[in-house]
Coordinates of C-alpha atoms and ligand atoms in Angstrom, one line a residue:
M1 CA -14.8 23.8 6.8
N2 CA -11.2 24.7 6.6
E3 CA -9.5 21.9 8.6
I4 CA -9.8 18.1 8.4
T5 CA -8.2 15.0 9.9
V6 CA -7.9 11.7 8.1
H7 CA -6.6 8.3 8.8
A8 CA -4.6 7.0 5.8
P9 CA -4.2 3.2 6.0
A10 CA -1.4 0.8 5.1
T11 CA -1.8 -1.4 2.0
V12 CA -0.5 -4.7 0.7
A13 CA 0.5 -4.3 -2.9
N14 CA 1.7 -6.3 -4.7
L15 CA -0.7 -9.2 -3.9
V16 CA 1.9 -11.8 -4.7
C17 CA 1.5 -12.6 -8.4
G18 CA -0.1 -9.2 -9.1
F19 CA 3.1 -7.2 -9.4
D20 CA 2.2 -3.5 -9.8
V21 CA -1.5 -4.4 -10.5
L22 CA -3.2 -5.9 -7.5
G23 CA -3.4 -4.3 -4.0
L24 CA -5.4 -4.6 -0.8
C25 CA -6.2 -2.0 1.9
L26 CA -5.5 -2.8 5.6
S27 CA -7.4 -1.5 8.6
E28 CA -4.2 -1.0 10.6
P29 CA -1.7 0.6 10.8
Y30 CA -2.5 4.1 9.5
D31 CA -1.0 7.6 9.3
I32 CA -2.8 10.5 10.9
M33 CA -2.9 13.6 8.7
R34 CA -4.4 17.0 9.4
L35 CA -4.9 19.4 6.5
R36 CA -5.7 23.1 6.7
L37 CA -7.0 25.1 3.8
L38 CA -4.9 28.2 3.0
D39 CA -5.9 31.2 0.8
K40 CA -2.5 31.2 -1.0
R41 CA -1.2 28.8 -3.7
Q42 CA 1.3 27.0 -1.5
V43 CA 1.8 23.7 0.2
I44 CA 3.4 23.6 3.7
I45 CA 4.5 20.2 5.2
N46 CA 4.9 19.7 9.0
T47 CA 5.7 16.5 10.7
T48 CA 5.2 15.4 14.3
D49 CA 7.3 12.2 14.1
N50 CA 11.0 11.5 13.9
F51 CA 11.1 10.1 10.4
P52 CA 13.6 12.1 8.3
L53 CA 11.2 12.9 5.5
P54 CA 11.7 15.9 3.2
K55 CA 9.7 19.1 4.1
D56 CA 10.1 20.5 0.6
P57 CA 6.6 19.8 -0.8
A58 CA 8.0 18.9 -4.3
L59 CA 10.1 16.1 -2.7
N60 CA 7.5 15.0 -0.2
T61 CA 5.1 12.1 -1.0
A62 CA 2.1 14.1 0.4
G63 CA 3.3 17.4 -1.0
A64 CA 4.0 16.4 -4.6
P65 CA 0.4 15.2 -5.3
L66 CA -1.0 18.4 -3.7
L67 CA 1.2 20.6 -6.0
E68 CA -0.3 18.7 -8.9
M69 CA -3.8 19.3 -7.6
L70 CA -3.1 23.0 -7.2
A71 CA -1.8 23.1 -10.8
V72 CA -5.2 22.2 -12.1
L73 CA -7.2 24.4 -9.7
K74 CA -7.9 27.9 -11.0
Q75 CA -8.2 29.6 -7.6
D76 CA -6.0 30.9 -4.8
V77 CA -5.9 28.0 -2.4
G78 CA -3.2 26.0 -0.7
F79 CA -2.8 23.4 2.0
E80 CA -0.9 23.1 5.3
V81 CA -0.3 19.4 6.0
T82 CA 0.6 18.0 9.4
I83 CA 1.6 14.3 9.2
T84 CA 2.0 11.8 12.0
K85 CA 3.4 8.7 10.4
Q86 CA 2.6 5.4 12.0
I87 CA 3.5 3.4 8.9
K88 CA 7.3 3.3 8.9
P89 CA 8.8 4.4 5.6
G90 CA 10.5 1.5 3.7
S91 CA 8.2 -1.1 5.4
G92 CA 6.6 -2.5 2.3
I93 CA 3.1 -1.7 3.5
G94 CA 2.5 1.4 1.5
S95 CA 3.9 4.1 3.7
S96 CA 4.4 6.6 0.8
A97 CA 1.1 5.7 -0.7
A98 CA -0.7 6.4 2.6
S99 CA 0.8 9.9 2.7
A100 CA -0.1 10.6 -0.9
A101 CA -3.6 9.2 -0.8
G102 CA -4.4 10.7 2.6
A103 CA -3.3 14.2 1.4
V104 CA -5.4 14.2 -1.8
V105 CA -8.5 12.7 -0.1
A106 CA -8.3 15.3 2.7
A107 CA -7.7 18.1 0.3
N108 CA -10.6 17.0 -1.9
E109 CA -12.9 16.9 1.1
L110 CA -11.8 20.5 2.0
L111 CA -12.6 21.6 -1.6
G112 CA -16.1 20.1 -1.5
N113 CA -15.2 16.8 -3.3
R114 CA -14.7 18.2 -6.7
F115 CA -12.4 15.4 -7.9
S116 CA -13.3 11.8 -8.6
N117 CA -11.5 8.9 -7.0
E118 CA -9.8 8.2 -10.3
E119 CA -8.5 11.8 -10.5
L120 CA -7.3 11.5 -6.9
V121 CA -5.3 8.4 -7.8
R122 CA -3.8 10.3 -10.7
F123 CA -2.6 13.1 -8.4
A124 CA -1.4 10.7 -5.7
M125 CA 0.8 8.7 -8.2
F126 CA 3.1 11.8 -8.2
G127 CA 3.9 10.9 -4.6
E128 CA 5.0 7.4 -5.6
K129 CA 7.1 8.9 -8.3
V130 CA 8.9 11.0 -5.6
A131 CA 9.3 7.9 -3.4
S132 CA 10.5 5.3 -5.9
G133 CA 11.1 7.1 -9.2
V134 CA 8.2 5.3 -10.9
K135 CA 4.5 6.1 -11.0
H136 CA 2.6 3.0 -9.8
A137 CA -0.9 2.9 -8.4
D138 CA -1.2 -0.6 -6.8
N139 CA -0.9 0.9 -3.3
I140 CA -2.6 4.2 -4.0
A141 CA -5.8 2.7 -5.5
P142 CA -6.8 0.4 -2.6
C143 CA -5.8 3.2 -0.1
I144 CA -8.4 5.5 -1.9
Y145 CA -11.0 3.0 -3.0
G146 CA -10.7 0.6 0.0
G147 CA -10.9 -3.2 -0.5
V148 CA -9.0 -4.9 -3.3
T149 CA -8.3 -3.2 -6.5
L150 CA -6.9 -4.2 -9.9
I151 CA -4.9 -1.6 -11.9
R152 CA -5.6 -2.9 -15.4
S153 CA -3.7 0.0 -16.9
I154 CA -1.9 3.1 -15.6
F155 CA -1.8 5.0 -19.0
P156 CA -4.7 5.4 -19.4
L157 CA -5.7 4.8 -15.8
D158 CA -8.2 1.9 -15.5
I159 CA -8.9 0.8 -11.9
I160 CA -11.3 -2.1 -11.1
P161 CA -12.5 -2.6 -7.5
I162 CA -12.6 -6.4 -6.8
S163 CA -15.1 -7.8 -4.3
S164 CA -13.7 -10.3 -1.8
P165 CA -14.8 -12.6 1.0
P166 CA -13.8 -11.7 4.6
L167 CA -10.0 -11.8 5.0
F168 CA -7.8 -11.4 8.0
V169 CA -4.2 -10.3 7.5
S170 CA -1.1 -11.1 9.6
V171 CA 1.8 -8.8 8.7
L172 CA 5.4 -9.3 9.9
H173 CA 7.5 -6.2 9.6
P174 CA 11.1 -7.0 10.1
Q175 CA 12.9 -3.8 11.3
I176 CA 15.2 -3.6 8.4
E177 CA 14.8 -1.2 5.5
V178 CA 14.4 -2.3 1.9
R179 CA 14.2 0.7 -0.4
T180 CA 11.5 0.3 -3.1
S181 CA 13.9 1.8 -5.7
D182 CA 16.6 -0.8 -4.8
A183 CA 14.0 -3.7 -4.8
R184 CA 12.9 -2.7 -8.3
E185 CA 16.5 -2.2 -9.6
I186 CA 17.4 -5.9 -8.8
L187 CA 14.5 -7.3 -10.8
R188 CA 15.2 -9.0 -14.2
K189 CA 13.8 -6.9 -17.0
E190 CA 12.8 -9.9 -19.1
V191 CA 10.7 -12.9 -18.2
L192 CA 10.5 -16.4 -19.7
L193 CA 7.3 -17.1 -21.6
K194 CA 6.6 -20.2 -19.4
D195 CA 6.9 -18.0 -16.2
A196 CA 4.6 -15.3 -17.8
I197 CA 2.0 -18.0 -18.6
R198 CA 2.1 -19.3 -15.0
Q199 CA 1.9 -15.7 -13.6
W200 CA -1.1 -14.6 -15.6
G201 CA -2.9 -17.9 -14.8
N202 CA -2.4 -17.1 -11.2
I203 CA -3.5 -13.4 -11.5
G204 CA -6.7 -14.6 -13.2
G205 CA -7.2 -17.3 -10.6
L206 CA -6.7 -14.8 -7.7
V207 CA -9.2 -12.3 -9.1
A208 CA -11.7 -15.1 -9.8
G209 CA -11.1 -16.6 -6.3
L210 CA -11.7 -13.2 -4.6
M211 CA -14.8 -12.5 -6.6
K212 CA -16.3 -16.0 -6.0
G213 CA -15.3 -16.1 -2.4
D214 CA -13.3 -19.3 -3.2
Y215 CA -10.6 -19.5 -0.5
D216 CA -9.0 -22.6 -2.0
L217 CA -8.6 -20.9 -5.4
I218 CA -7.2 -17.8 -3.7
G219 CA -4.7 -20.0 -1.9
R220 CA -3.6 -21.8 -5.1
S221 CA -3.2 -18.6 -7.0
L222 CA -1.1 -16.8 -4.3
E223 CA 2.1 -17.9 -6.2
D224 CA 4.6 -15.5 -7.7
V225 CA 7.2 -17.1 -10.0
I226 CA 8.7 -13.9 -11.3
I227 CA 9.3 -11.3 -8.5
E228 CA 9.3 -13.2 -5.2
P229 CA 12.2 -15.6 -6.1
V230 CA 14.5 -12.5 -6.6
R231 CA 13.2 -10.2 -3.8
S232 CA 12.8 -12.9 -1.1
I233 CA 16.6 -13.2 -0.8
L234 CA 16.5 -9.7 0.9
I235 CA 14.2 -11.0 3.7
P236 CA 15.5 -13.2 6.5
G237 CA 13.5 -16.4 7.0
F238 CA 11.1 -15.7 4.1
D239 CA 10.7 -19.3 2.9
I240 CA 10.3 -20.9 6.3
I241 CA 7.8 -18.2 7.4
K242 CA 5.7 -18.8 4.3
S243 CA 5.7 -22.6 4.6
E244 CA 5.1 -22.7 8.4
C245 CA 2.3 -20.1 8.2
K246 CA 0.5 -22.1 5.5
S247 CA 0.9 -25.2 7.7
A248 CA -0.7 -23.2 10.5
G249 CA -3.8 -22.6 8.4
A250 CA -3.0 -19.4 6.4
I251 CA -4.6 -19.4 2.9
G252 CA -1.3 -18.0 1.5
G253 CA 0.7 -14.8 1.2
G254 CA 4.1 -13.5 0.3
I255 CA 6.2 -10.3 0.2
S256 CA 4.2 -7.2 1.0
G257 CA 5.1 -4.6 -1.6
S258 CA 8.8 -4.5 -2.2
G259 CA 9.4 -5.9 1.3
P260 CA 10.7 -6.4 3.9
S261 CA 7.2 -7.0 5.3
I262 CA 5.6 -10.4 4.8
F263 CA 1.8 -10.8 4.8
M264 CA -0.4 -13.9 5.2
L265 CA -4.1 -14.1 4.6
S266 CA -6.5 -16.1 6.8
R267 CA -10.2 -16.9 6.7
D268 CA -10.8 -16.0 10.4
E269 CA -9.2 -14.0 13.2
Q270 CA -8.2 -17.0 15.3
T271 CA -6.1 -18.4 12.4
A272 CA -4.6 -15.0 11.7
Q273 CA -3.6 -14.8 15.4
T274 CA -2.0 -18.3 15.2
V275 CA -0.2 -17.3 12.0
A276 CA 1.1 -14.2 13.8
G277 CA 2.4 -16.5 16.6
V278 CA 4.3 -18.6 14.0
M279 CA 5.9 -15.4 12.6
K280 CA 6.8 -14.3 16.1
S281 CA 8.5 -17.5 17.1
I282 CA 10.5 -17.7 13.9
Y283 CA 11.7 -14.2 14.2
D284 CA 12.5 -14.6 17.8
R285 CA 14.8 -17.5 16.8
I286 CA 16.3 -15.5 13.9
G287 CA 17.0 -12.5 16.2
V288 CA 15.9 -9.7 14.0
N289 CA 13.6 -7.1 15.6
Y290 CA 10.1 -6.9 14.2
H291 CA 6.5 -5.6 14.5
I292 CA 3.5 -7.8 13.9
Y293 CA 0.0 -6.6 13.0
V294 CA -3.1 -8.7 12.9
T295 CA -5.8 -6.8 11.0
T296 CA -8.6 -7.0 8.5
L297 CA -9.3 -6.0 5.0
N298 CA -10.4 -2.3 5.1
H299 CA -13.3 -1.6 2.7
Q300 CA -13.3 2.1 3.3
G301 CA -9.8 3.3 2.4
V302 CA -8.8 6.7 3.8
V303 CA -11.2 7.6 6.6
V304 CA -12.3 11.2 7.3
K305 CA -12.2 11.5 11.1
Q306 CA -12.9 15.1 11.9
N307 CA -14.0 18.4 10.3
A308 CA -13.6 21.8 11.7
Ligands
LIG401 N1 4.4 -2.5 -6.7 C1 5.5 -1.9 -6.0 C2 6.7 -2.8 -6.0 C3 5.1 -1.6 -4.6 O1 6.6 -3.9 -5.7 O2 7.8 -2.3 -6.4 C4 6.1 -0.9 -3.8 O3 5.5 -0.1 -2.9

């Protein structure tokens, strides 16, 4: 086998209170990536879309992780990568993570699966460093493992898959760009002890609620007193969307990643569709263009579609 196609899905991370530590994999949208094995130590990046992403592999979120992988391989191999992005860069639903995770999962498949998922996350984090200047794994890990993951620690890497009940996800993606690096820059570097206590209570509650399948506990725990109050200012209509979606039956939700996307979790598809309708009517009133997705929790992560 020397060619492979994978679907690399979008992710929601942070999961509200779980800044940089909790993430969830979505079934849609996803990037389509084709990788070809080369017999030379090089990485070539091609794109088939109109997003102005760097072709230099060292500066590309798919290329940088593959260069790291080549650095540990003691053989003359390389990869030609063709990326069709369907997850808009700067959307807050893990566009850079999808490219990074898709690249390493596909490369690993071509190499006969010699690396563990944890090693793949370690390589893929170099893509996040290229994208935002910081290595974080809250999007990468759910994209590779599927489902919900907790990053207990990055150095050393400690990833814990978290089981969960069925979840439907409504995502509003306002067509404005919020750069992750800017959305990190505006955050306060210190937090009050009372806020930290509330936040770690919520993270514990969210993890317990997911593992117990307790939707009410999940809903009560989807509260962020540290990051959301700062970042939500960048997102038109954030507060009203959140309160009206909850009134319409959503369990809860918040900013997806560093924004501008907003996500809401529901117990069933019908509620998720109603919630999407609420998002739509508010944004039609506000007059900002948007995309809306209604999708499910993806337990598989990156999906291998085709071998050749
Ligand atoms: N955890 C990151 C952040 C995700 O919120 O800055 C961004 O993709």
